[in-house]
């Protein structure tokens, strides 16, 4: 990944809510199952799945708008 793309992704992650960012990274960077994330975050599996989905939507919107 180019430095510019890395910076854009980093900036986009800074703009989404902390819970979405944490849950997205636990799922996609660490490969944790949503049930385990829910256990760690002390919330429902459904809440975790929704947060991850919202994170994807928000990241797409931020990155496509060019900030």
PDB file of C-alpha atoms in Angstrom:
ATOM      1  CA  UNK A   1       0.000   0.000   0.000  1.00  0.00           C
ATOM      2  CA  UNK A   2       1.344   3.399  -0.885  1.00  0.00           C
ATOM      3  CA  UNK A   3       2.108   5.908   1.843  1.00  0.00           C
ATOM      4  CA  UNK A   4      -0.672   8.212   0.613  1.00  0.00           C
ATOM      5  CA  UNK A   5      -3.240   5.395   0.748  1.00  0.00           C
ATOM      6  CA  UNK A   6      -2.056   4.391   4.223  1.00  0.00           C
ATOM      7  CA  UNK A   7      -2.403   7.969   5.431  1.00  0.00           C
ATOM      8  CA  UNK A   8      -5.907   8.273   3.938  1.00  0.00           C
ATOM      9  CA  UNK A   9      -6.987   5.060   5.633  1.00  0.00           C
ATOM     10  CA  UNK A  10      -5.498   6.171   8.960  1.00  0.00           C
ATOM     11  CA  UNK A  11      -7.304   9.518   8.722  1.00  0.00           C
ATOM     12  CA  UNK A  12     -10.588   7.791   7.839  1.00  0.00           C
ATOM     13  CA  UNK A  13     -10.286   5.502  10.862  1.00  0.00           C
ATOM     14  CA  UNK A  14      -9.815   8.545  13.090  1.00  0.00           C
ATOM     15  CA  UNK A  15     -13.166   9.910  11.918  1.00  0.00           C
ATOM     16  CA  UNK A  16     -15.355   6.945  12.830  1.00  0.00           C
ATOM     17  CA  UNK A  17     -16.640   6.316  16.372  1.00  0.00           C
ATOM     18  CA  UNK A  18     -14.203   4.532  18.694  1.00  0.00           C
ATOM     19  CA  UNK A  19     -16.463   1.497  19.244  1.00  0.00           C
ATOM     20  CA  UNK A  20     -16.837   0.982  15.487  1.00  0.00           C
ATOM     21  CA  UNK A  21     -13.085   1.337  14.996  1.00  0.00           C
ATOM     22  CA  UNK A  22     -12.237  -1.133  17.795  1.00  0.00           C
ATOM     23  CA  UNK A  23     -14.748  -3.734  16.674  1.00  0.00           C
ATOM     24  CA  UNK A  24     -13.798  -3.432  12.996  1.00  0.00           C
ATOM     25  CA  UNK A  25     -10.102  -3.868  13.810  1.00  0.00           C
ATOM     26  CA  UNK A  26     -10.705  -6.782  16.176  1.00  0.00           C
ATOM     27  CA  UNK A  27     -12.709  -8.527  13.474  1.00  0.00           C
ATOM     28  CA  UNK A  28     -10.634  -7.764  10.387  1.00  0.00           C
ATOM     29  CA  UNK A  29      -7.124  -7.206  11.723  1.00  0.00           C
ATOM     30  CA  UNK A  30      -7.095  -9.738  14.559  1.00  0.00           C
ATOM     31  CA  UNK A  31      -9.577 -12.165  12.981  1.00  0.00           C
ATOM     32  CA  UNK A  32     -11.691 -12.428  16.130  1.00  0.00           C
ATOM     33  CA  UNK A  33     -15.170 -13.947  15.796  1.00  0.00           C
ATOM     34  CA  UNK A  34     -18.011 -11.547  16.529  1.00  0.00           C
ATOM     35  CA  UNK A  35     -19.101 -13.638  19.529  1.00  0.00           C
ATOM     36  CA  UNK A  36     -15.671 -13.180  21.143  1.00  0.00           C
ATOM     37  CA  UNK A  37     -15.707  -9.448  20.411  1.00  0.00           C
ATOM     38  CA  UNK A  38     -19.138  -9.240  22.040  1.00  0.00           C
ATOM     39  CA  UNK A  39     -17.764 -11.009  25.103  1.00  0.00           C
ATOM     40  CA  UNK A  40     -14.777  -8.649  25.330  1.00  0.00           C
ATOM     41  CA  UNK A  41     -16.921  -5.555  24.719  1.00  0.00           C
ATOM     42  CA  UNK A  42     -19.701  -6.799  27.018  1.00  0.00           C
ATOM     43  CA  UNK A  43     -22.423  -6.318  24.447  1.00  0.00           C
ATOM     44  CA  UNK A  44     -24.532  -8.467  22.152  1.00  0.00           C
ATOM     45  CA  UNK A  45     -23.246 -10.210  19.048  1.00  0.00           C
ATOM     46  CA  UNK A  46     -25.859  -8.264  17.099  1.00  0.00           C
ATOM     47  CA  UNK A  47     -24.448  -4.954  18.379  1.00  0.00           C
ATOM     48  CA  UNK A  48     -20.958  -5.994  17.276  1.00  0.00           C
ATOM     49  CA  UNK A  49     -22.141  -7.010  13.807  1.00  0.00           C
ATOM     50  CA  UNK A  50     -24.038  -3.728  13.451  1.00  0.00           C
ATOM     51  CA  UNK A  51     -21.008  -1.681  14.551  1.00  0.00           C
ATOM     52  CA  UNK A  52     -18.778  -3.443  12.037  1.00  0.00           C
ATOM     53  CA  UNK A  53     -21.321  -2.875   9.282  1.00  0.00           C
ATOM     54  CA  UNK A  54     -21.607   0.818  10.171  1.00  0.00           C
ATOM     55  CA  UNK A  55     -17.818   1.110  10.268  1.00  0.00           C
ATOM     56  CA  UNK A  56     -17.620  -0.281   6.717  1.00  0.00           C
ATOM     57  CA  UNK A  57     -20.305   2.131   5.513  1.00  0.00           C
ATOM     58  CA  UNK A  58     -18.662   5.099   7.225  1.00  0.00           C
ATOM     59  CA  UNK A  59     -15.198   4.235   5.923  1.00  0.00           C
ATOM     60  CA  UNK A  60     -16.526   3.850   2.373  1.00  0.00           C
ATOM     61  CA  UNK A  61     -18.264   7.209   2.578  1.00  0.00           C
ATOM     62  CA  UNK A  62     -15.243   8.993   4.047  1.00  0.00           C
ATOM     63  CA  UNK A  63     -12.769   7.487   1.587  1.00  0.00           C
ATOM     64  CA  UNK A  64     -14.987   8.058  -1.459  1.00  0.00           C
ATOM     65  CA  UNK A  65     -15.559  11.706  -0.520  1.00  0.00           C
ATOM     66  CA  UNK A  66     -11.832  12.352  -0.428  1.00  0.00           C
ATOM     67  CA  UNK A  67     -12.274  13.811   3.073  1.00  0.00           C
TER      68      UNK A  67
END
